[in-house]
Amino acid sequence: MNTLNWGELTPEKFLKEYWQKKPLIIKGAFSNFQDPISADELAGLAMEPEIQSRIIAKTTNADHKTSWQVTHGPFEQFDQFGESGWTLLVQAVNNFSANSQLLLDNFKFVPSWRVDDVMVSFSTPNGGVGAHLDQYDVFIIQGEGKRHWQVGAPDPSLKQLLPHEDLKQVSDFTPIVDEITEPGDLLYIPPNHPHNGIAIDNSLNYSVGFQAPNNQELFSGFADKLLDDDIATQRFNDVNRKITHSPELLSAEDIGQLKLFMQSAFDNQELFNQFIGRYLTQSHHPLEMLIPIEPITDEQLDDILAEDENLLVAVSGIKALIIEEPSPTLFISGEAFELDENTIEFGKAIAKEKSLTTNQAKSFTDCLKNRQLLTNVLNKGFWYIE
Ligand code: SIN
Ligand code: CO
């Protein structure tokens, strides 16, 4: 198990001093870091058509000009890229590698809804994606190999470069973190801080990325919810209207009333919770779901729970959360499961744990409603029997 050692820091101090504010490097944050996936296994994932992967390669010509190439997976082979100057990036590796998912256990000091995925890169010497900004927080763990990482402060004077239509880079920046990362080192990069990692030798990097929806996405998602449920269809009313002498005017008062009318769509807390819980647990990447061919019946659940060696396991990388009030609800992968005082604890266990032994599950499943919840979650393919 790779356990993060904060050294002189604590998660509280980190949140106060660094989170979304300034970059941080912790040398030796993981002692004896064990790569949860090997470069060969990563290459194997990049051969799968449903997994998002790309290779970014740079070549320098005789005039010392660098040109960049981007190739999207799936890949059949890698020989053509040579021994240096390229990086393979694979998205959401935690959805396909339970060991990589375990890295996230170290970041439970922020709620899991904020976590997006674990992206893994394999870089050959001199490989990197170039200086760029990301709009989200990222922790980068150095696995095998070494990489030269530089991180700067946000700087509006940086120029946007587009050396390739798929690559957004920025001009050179002044680093405030400038380190050679070695296995087990941890780098934290806040949003919009320019950064650049250049591999020194064959290097694996694990990027724990966070999600932060923007307002545009939230409004559009909420509007979709209103459309799907066919609600908020009532029209603006102005029963107390007074005479106007300027019919060409849209008055400040009317604008205020229209705005209030739109805002009233958010007054229904139940509705908003239903929207936000589903929205934030939707996966942005494919999951390895195991939907049973025939739905599991009550009797089959009895048999499953009777076997001590059966383990109930959540699909790797699946997103789940609990909203407690006003109506307790478990959200998994964009779906809602209503809870009550009998099922809330089991709901929390499902949202929190990655696996349950049948004995752990049995402490809940004496209650019929908990059994139904478990059958539901298994039949949806969100959890499976191992
Ligand atoms: C990488 O590991 O090469 C890319 C990580 C990043 O800078 O976002
Ligand atoms: Co980045």
Coordinates of C-alpha atoms and ligand atoms in Angstrom, one line a residue:
M1 CA 0.0 0.0 0.0
N2 CA 1.4 3.4 -1.0
T3 CA 0.8 5.7 1.9
L4 CA 1.3 9.4 1.7
N5 CA 3.6 10.8 4.4
W6 CA 3.0 14.6 4.8
G7 CA 6.2 15.1 6.7
E8 CA 6.0 18.5 8.4
L9 CA 2.7 19.3 6.8
T10 CA -0.8 18.0 7.6
P11 CA -3.8 17.8 5.3
E12 CA -5.3 20.7 7.2
K13 CA -2.2 22.9 6.7
F14 CA -2.0 21.8 3.1
L15 CA -5.6 23.0 2.5
K16 CA -5.0 26.2 4.2
E17 CA -1.7 27.1 2.7
Y18 CA -1.4 25.4 -0.7
W19 CA -4.8 24.1 -2.0
Q20 CA -5.7 26.2 -5.1
K21 CA -3.1 28.7 -4.0
K22 CA 0.5 27.6 -4.6
P23 CA 2.4 24.6 -5.9
L24 CA 4.2 22.2 -3.5
I25 CA 6.7 19.5 -3.9
I26 CA 7.1 16.8 -1.2
K27 CA 10.3 14.8 -1.7
G28 CA 9.9 11.2 -0.6
A29 CA 6.2 11.6 0.2
F30 CA 5.8 7.9 -0.5
S31 CA 8.6 5.8 1.0
N32 CA 9.2 2.7 -1.1
F33 CA 6.7 3.8 -3.7
Q34 CA 5.4 0.7 -5.6
D35 CA 4.2 1.5 -9.1
P36 CA 0.6 0.3 -9.2
I37 CA 0.9 -0.4 -12.9
S38 CA 4.0 -1.1 -15.0
A39 CA 4.9 0.6 -18.3
D40 CA 4.1 -2.6 -20.1
E41 CA 0.6 -2.8 -18.5
L42 CA 0.1 0.8 -19.4
A43 CA 1.0 0.2 -23.0
G44 CA -1.5 -2.7 -22.9
L45 CA -4.3 -0.4 -21.8
A46 CA -3.3 2.0 -24.6
M47 CA -4.1 -0.8 -27.1
E48 CA -7.7 -0.9 -25.9
P49 CA -10.1 1.0 -28.2
E50 CA -12.4 2.2 -25.3
I51 CA -9.5 3.6 -23.3
Q52 CA -8.5 7.2 -24.2
S53 CA -4.8 7.4 -24.9
R54 CA -2.4 9.6 -26.9
I55 CA 1.3 9.9 -27.6
I56 CA 3.0 13.2 -27.8
A57 CA 6.3 13.2 -29.5
K58 CA 8.7 16.0 -30.2
T59 CA 11.5 16.2 -32.7
T60 CA 14.2 18.8 -33.0
N61 CA 15.4 19.6 -36.5
A62 CA 18.9 20.8 -37.6
D63 CA 17.9 24.5 -36.9
H64 CA 17.1 23.5 -33.3
K65 CA 13.3 24.0 -34.0
T66 CA 11.1 21.6 -32.1
S67 CA 8.0 20.2 -33.8
W68 CA 5.3 18.3 -32.0
Q69 CA 3.3 15.3 -33.1
V70 CA 0.2 13.9 -31.4
T71 CA -1.1 10.4 -32.1
H72 CA -4.3 9.1 -30.6
G73 CA -4.8 5.6 -29.4
P74 CA -5.6 2.7 -29.6
F75 CA -2.0 1.7 -30.5
E76 CA -0.9 -1.5 -32.0
Q77 CA 2.8 -1.0 -31.4
F78 CA 5.2 1.5 -30.1
D79 CA 8.4 0.8 -31.9
Q80 CA 7.9 3.6 -34.4
F81 CA 8.3 6.2 -31.6
G82 CA 11.9 5.2 -30.9
E83 CA 13.7 5.4 -27.5
S84 CA 13.3 9.0 -26.6
G85 CA 11.3 12.3 -26.9
W86 CA 7.8 11.0 -26.4
T87 CA 5.2 10.5 -23.7
L88 CA 2.2 8.1 -23.6
L89 CA -0.7 9.5 -21.7
V90 CA -3.6 7.2 -20.6
Q91 CA -6.8 8.7 -19.1
A92 CA -8.7 7.3 -16.1
V93 CA -6.3 4.4 -15.6
N94 CA -8.0 3.9 -12.2
N95 CA -11.1 2.7 -14.0
F96 CA -9.1 -0.3 -15.3
S97 CA -6.5 -0.8 -12.6
A98 CA -7.8 -1.4 -9.1
N99 CA -4.2 -0.8 -7.8
S100 CA -4.1 2.6 -9.4
Q101 CA -7.5 3.4 -7.8
L102 CA -5.9 2.7 -4.4
L103 CA -3.7 5.8 -4.8
L104 CA -6.8 7.9 -4.3
D105 CA -7.1 6.6 -0.7
N106 CA -4.4 9.2 0.1
F107 CA -6.5 12.1 -1.0
K108 CA -9.7 11.4 1.1
F109 CA -9.1 14.7 3.0
V110 CA -11.2 16.3 0.2
P111 CA -14.6 14.8 -0.6
S112 CA -14.5 12.1 -3.3
W113 CA -16.9 14.1 -5.6
R114 CA -14.0 16.5 -6.2
V115 CA -11.8 13.7 -7.6
D116 CA -11.9 13.0 -11.3
D117 CA -9.4 10.4 -12.3
V118 CA -5.9 9.0 -12.2
M119 CA -4.1 9.8 -15.5
V120 CA -0.9 7.9 -16.0
S121 CA 2.0 8.9 -18.3
F122 CA 5.0 6.9 -19.5
S123 CA 7.7 9.2 -20.8
T124 CA 11.0 8.3 -22.5
P125 CA 14.1 10.4 -21.9
N126 CA 13.4 14.1 -22.9
G127 CA 9.7 13.2 -23.3
G128 CA 7.0 15.6 -22.1
V129 CA 3.9 17.4 -23.3
G130 CA 5.4 20.9 -23.2
A131 CA 4.7 23.9 -20.9
H132 CA 1.0 24.2 -20.4
L133 CA -1.8 25.2 -17.9
D134 CA -4.6 23.0 -16.6
Q135 CA -7.8 24.3 -15.2
Y136 CA -8.0 21.9 -12.4
D137 CA -5.9 20.9 -9.4
V138 CA -3.5 18.0 -9.9
F139 CA -1.3 15.9 -7.7
I140 CA 1.5 14.2 -9.7
I141 CA 3.2 11.3 -8.1
Q142 CA 6.6 10.3 -9.5
G143 CA 6.8 6.5 -10.1
E144 CA 9.6 4.7 -11.7
G145 CA 12.3 7.0 -13.2
K146 CA 13.1 10.7 -12.9
R147 CA 11.6 13.8 -14.4
H148 CA 12.5 17.4 -14.3
W149 CA 9.4 19.4 -13.2
Q150 CA 9.0 23.1 -13.3
V151 CA 5.9 25.0 -12.0
G152 CA 5.3 28.7 -12.3
A153 CA 2.8 31.2 -10.9
P154 CA -0.3 32.2 -12.9
D155 CA 0.9 34.9 -15.3
P156 CA -1.5 36.7 -17.7
S157 CA 1.5 37.8 -19.9
L158 CA 2.2 34.2 -20.9
K159 CA 1.6 33.6 -24.6
Q160 CA -0.8 30.9 -25.7
L161 CA 1.0 28.6 -28.2
L162 CA -0.5 26.0 -30.5
P163 CA 2.4 24.0 -31.9
H164 CA -0.2 21.4 -32.9
E165 CA -4.0 21.7 -33.1
D166 CA -4.3 19.2 -30.2
L167 CA -1.7 20.8 -28.0
K168 CA -2.3 24.0 -26.0
Q169 CA 1.1 25.2 -24.7
V170 CA 2.3 28.4 -23.1
S171 CA 5.5 30.4 -23.5
D172 CA 8.4 30.0 -21.2
F173 CA 7.7 30.9 -17.6
T174 CA 9.7 31.6 -14.4
P175 CA 9.6 28.5 -12.2
I176 CA 8.8 28.7 -8.5
V177 CA 9.2 25.0 -8.2
D178 CA 12.2 23.5 -10.1
E179 CA 12.9 19.9 -9.0
I180 CA 14.1 16.6 -10.3
T181 CA 11.3 14.2 -9.1
E182 CA 12.3 10.7 -8.0
P183 CA 10.2 7.7 -7.2
G184 CA 7.7 8.6 -4.4
D185 CA 8.0 12.4 -4.8
L186 CA 4.7 14.3 -4.9
L187 CA 4.0 17.5 -6.7
Y188 CA 0.9 19.5 -6.3
I189 CA -0.1 22.0 -9.0
P190 CA -3.0 24.4 -8.5
P191 CA -5.2 25.4 -11.4
N192 CA -3.8 27.7 -14.0
H193 CA -0.2 27.4 -12.9
P194 CA 2.1 26.8 -15.9
H195 CA 4.0 23.6 -15.6
N196 CA 6.4 21.5 -17.6
G197 CA 7.8 18.0 -16.9
I198 CA 10.7 16.6 -19.0
A199 CA 11.7 13.0 -18.4
I200 CA 15.3 12.3 -17.5
D201 CA 14.9 8.6 -18.0
N202 CA 12.0 6.3 -18.6
S203 CA 9.5 7.7 -16.2
L204 CA 6.0 6.9 -14.9
N205 CA 3.8 9.7 -13.5
Y206 CA 0.5 9.4 -11.8
S207 CA -1.7 12.5 -12.1
V208 CA -4.6 12.6 -9.6
G209 CA -6.9 15.1 -11.2
F210 CA -9.8 16.9 -9.6
Q211 CA -13.1 18.0 -11.1
A212 CA -14.4 21.5 -10.8
P213 CA -17.5 22.0 -12.9
N214 CA -17.9 25.4 -14.5
N215 CA -21.1 27.5 -14.2
Q216 CA -21.9 27.0 -17.9
E217 CA -21.8 23.2 -17.5
L218 CA -23.8 23.4 -14.3
F219 CA -26.5 25.6 -15.8
S220 CA -26.8 23.5 -18.9
G221 CA -26.9 20.3 -16.8
F222 CA -29.6 21.8 -14.6
A223 CA -31.6 22.9 -17.7
D224 CA -31.3 19.3 -19.1
K225 CA -32.7 18.0 -15.7
L226 CA -35.7 20.4 -16.0
L227 CA -36.3 19.2 -19.6
D228 CA -36.0 15.5 -18.7
D229 CA -38.4 15.8 -15.8
D230 CA -40.7 18.2 -17.7
I231 CA -40.7 20.6 -14.8
A232 CA -40.4 24.4 -14.4
T233 CA -42.8 24.8 -17.3
Q234 CA -44.9 27.5 -15.6
R235 CA -44.7 30.9 -17.2
F236 CA -43.7 34.3 -15.9
N237 CA -46.6 36.1 -14.3
D238 CA -47.1 39.8 -13.5
V239 CA -50.5 39.9 -11.8
N240 CA -49.7 43.2 -10.1
R241 CA -48.5 45.1 -13.1
K242 CA -48.8 48.9 -13.1
I243 CA -49.4 51.1 -16.2
T244 CA -46.3 52.0 -18.2
H245 CA -45.7 55.2 -20.2
S246 CA -42.6 53.9 -21.8
P247 CA -43.7 50.6 -23.5
E248 CA -40.3 50.4 -25.3
L249 CA -38.5 49.9 -22.0
L250 CA -37.6 46.6 -20.3
S251 CA -37.4 48.1 -16.9
A252 CA -34.9 47.3 -14.2
E253 CA -37.9 46.1 -12.1
D254 CA -39.0 43.7 -14.8
I255 CA -35.4 42.5 -15.3
G256 CA -35.3 41.9 -11.5
Q257 CA -38.6 40.0 -11.6
L258 CA -37.5 37.8 -14.6
K259 CA -34.2 37.0 -12.8
L260 CA -36.1 36.1 -9.6
F261 CA -38.4 33.9 -11.7
M262 CA -35.4 32.1 -13.1
Q263 CA -33.7 31.8 -9.7
S264 CA -36.9 30.3 -8.3
A265 CA -36.1 27.1 -10.2
F266 CA -33.3 26.6 -7.6
D267 CA -35.6 27.0 -4.7
N268 CA -36.7 23.4 -4.8
Q269 CA -33.8 21.9 -2.7
E270 CA -35.0 18.3 -3.4
L271 CA -34.8 18.9 -7.2
F272 CA -31.4 20.6 -7.0
N273 CA -30.0 17.8 -4.9
Q274 CA -31.4 15.2 -7.4
F275 CA -29.7 17.1 -10.2
I276 CA -26.3 17.8 -8.5
G277 CA -25.9 14.3 -7.0
R278 CA -26.5 12.7 -10.4
Y279 CA -24.4 15.2 -12.2
L280 CA -21.3 14.9 -10.0
T281 CA -21.3 11.1 -10.0
Q282 CA -21.5 10.8 -13.8
S283 CA -18.3 9.2 -15.1
H284 CA -16.3 11.2 -17.6
H285 CA -14.6 8.0 -18.8
P286 CA -15.6 4.5 -19.6
L287 CA -16.0 2.1 -16.7
E288 CA -15.6 -1.7 -16.6
M289 CA -19.2 -2.4 -15.6
L290 CA -20.4 -5.9 -15.1
I291 CA -24.1 -6.0 -15.5
P292 CA -25.4 -9.5 -14.8
I293 CA -27.0 -11.2 -17.8
E294 CA -29.9 -12.3 -15.7
P295 CA -30.9 -10.0 -12.8
I296 CA -29.9 -11.4 -9.4
T297 CA -32.9 -12.6 -7.4
D298 CA -33.6 -12.6 -3.7
E299 CA -32.7 -16.3 -3.4
Q300 CA -29.5 -15.8 -5.3
L301 CA -28.5 -13.0 -3.0
D302 CA -29.0 -15.3 -0.1
D303 CA -26.7 -17.8 -1.7
I304 CA -24.1 -15.1 -2.5
L305 CA -24.1 -13.9 1.1
A306 CA -23.9 -17.4 2.5
E307 CA -20.5 -17.9 0.9
D308 CA -17.8 -16.5 3.2
E309 CA -15.2 -16.3 0.4
N310 CA -17.4 -14.0 -1.8
L311 CA -16.4 -10.4 -1.8
L312 CA -18.7 -7.6 -2.9
V313 CA -16.6 -5.1 -4.9
A314 CA -17.4 -1.7 -6.4
V315 CA -16.5 -1.2 -10.1
S316 CA -13.1 0.5 -10.1
G317 CA -13.3 4.3 -10.4
I318 CA -17.1 4.4 -10.1
K319 CA -18.3 7.7 -8.5
A320 CA -20.7 7.6 -5.5
L321 CA -21.8 10.1 -2.9
I322 CA -24.4 10.5 -0.2
I323 CA -26.7 13.5 0.2
E324 CA -28.2 13.4 3.7
E325 CA -30.8 16.2 3.7
P326 CA -33.6 16.9 3.2
S327 CA -34.1 13.3 1.7
P328 CA -31.2 10.9 2.2
T329 CA -30.1 9.6 -1.2
L330 CA -27.2 7.5 -2.5
F331 CA -26.0 8.6 -5.9
I332 CA -23.9 6.2 -8.0
S333 CA -22.7 6.8 -11.5
G334 CA -25.5 9.3 -12.3
E335 CA -28.3 7.3 -10.7
A336 CA -30.2 8.0 -7.5
F337 CA -31.2 5.4 -4.8
E338 CA -33.6 6.8 -2.2
L339 CA -32.5 6.0 1.4
D340 CA -34.3 6.2 4.8
E341 CA -33.3 5.8 8.4
N342 CA -33.0 2.0 7.9
T343 CA -30.8 2.1 4.8
I344 CA -28.7 5.3 5.3
E345 CA -25.8 3.4 7.0
F346 CA -25.6 0.8 4.4
G347 CA -25.9 3.5 1.7
K348 CA -22.9 5.2 3.3
A349 CA -20.9 2.0 3.3
I350 CA -21.7 1.5 -0.4
A351 CA -20.7 5.1 -1.2
K352 CA -17.5 4.9 0.9
E353 CA -16.1 1.3 0.7
K354 CA -14.6 -0.2 -2.3
S355 CA -15.4 -3.7 -1.2
L356 CA -17.4 -5.5 1.5
T357 CA -17.0 -9.1 2.7
T358 CA -20.2 -11.0 2.9
N359 CA -19.9 -10.8 6.7
Q360 CA -19.7 -7.0 6.6
A361 CA -22.7 -7.0 4.2
K362 CA -24.6 -9.4 6.4
S363 CA -24.5 -6.9 9.3
F364 CA -26.8 -4.8 7.1
T365 CA -28.8 -7.2 5.0
D366 CA -31.0 -8.6 7.8
C367 CA -33.1 -5.5 6.8
L368 CA -35.1 -6.2 3.7
K369 CA -34.6 -2.7 2.3
N370 CA -30.9 -3.0 2.5
R371 CA -31.1 -6.3 0.7
Q372 CA -33.1 -4.6 -2.0
L373 CA -30.6 -1.8 -2.2
L374 CA -27.7 -4.3 -2.6
T375 CA -29.6 -6.3 -5.3
N376 CA -30.3 -3.1 -7.1
V377 CA -26.7 -1.9 -7.1
L378 CA -25.5 -5.4 -8.2
N379 CA -28.1 -5.6 -11.0
K380 CA -27.1 -2.2 -12.3
G381 CA -23.5 -3.5 -12.5
F382 CA -22.1 -0.8 -10.2
W383 CA -20.9 -3.5 -7.7
Y384 CA -20.1 -7.1 -8.5
I385 CA -19.3 -10.4 -6.8
E386 CA -15.6 -11.5 -6.8
Ligands
SIN1 C1 2.4 14.2 -17.9 O1 2.4 13.3 -16.9 O2 3.2 14.1 -18.8 C2 1.4 15.3 -17.9 C3 0.9 15.7 -16.7 C4 0.5 17.2 -16.8 O3 1.3 18.0 -16.9 O4 -0.7 17.5 -16.8
CO2 CO -0.7 19.4 -16.8

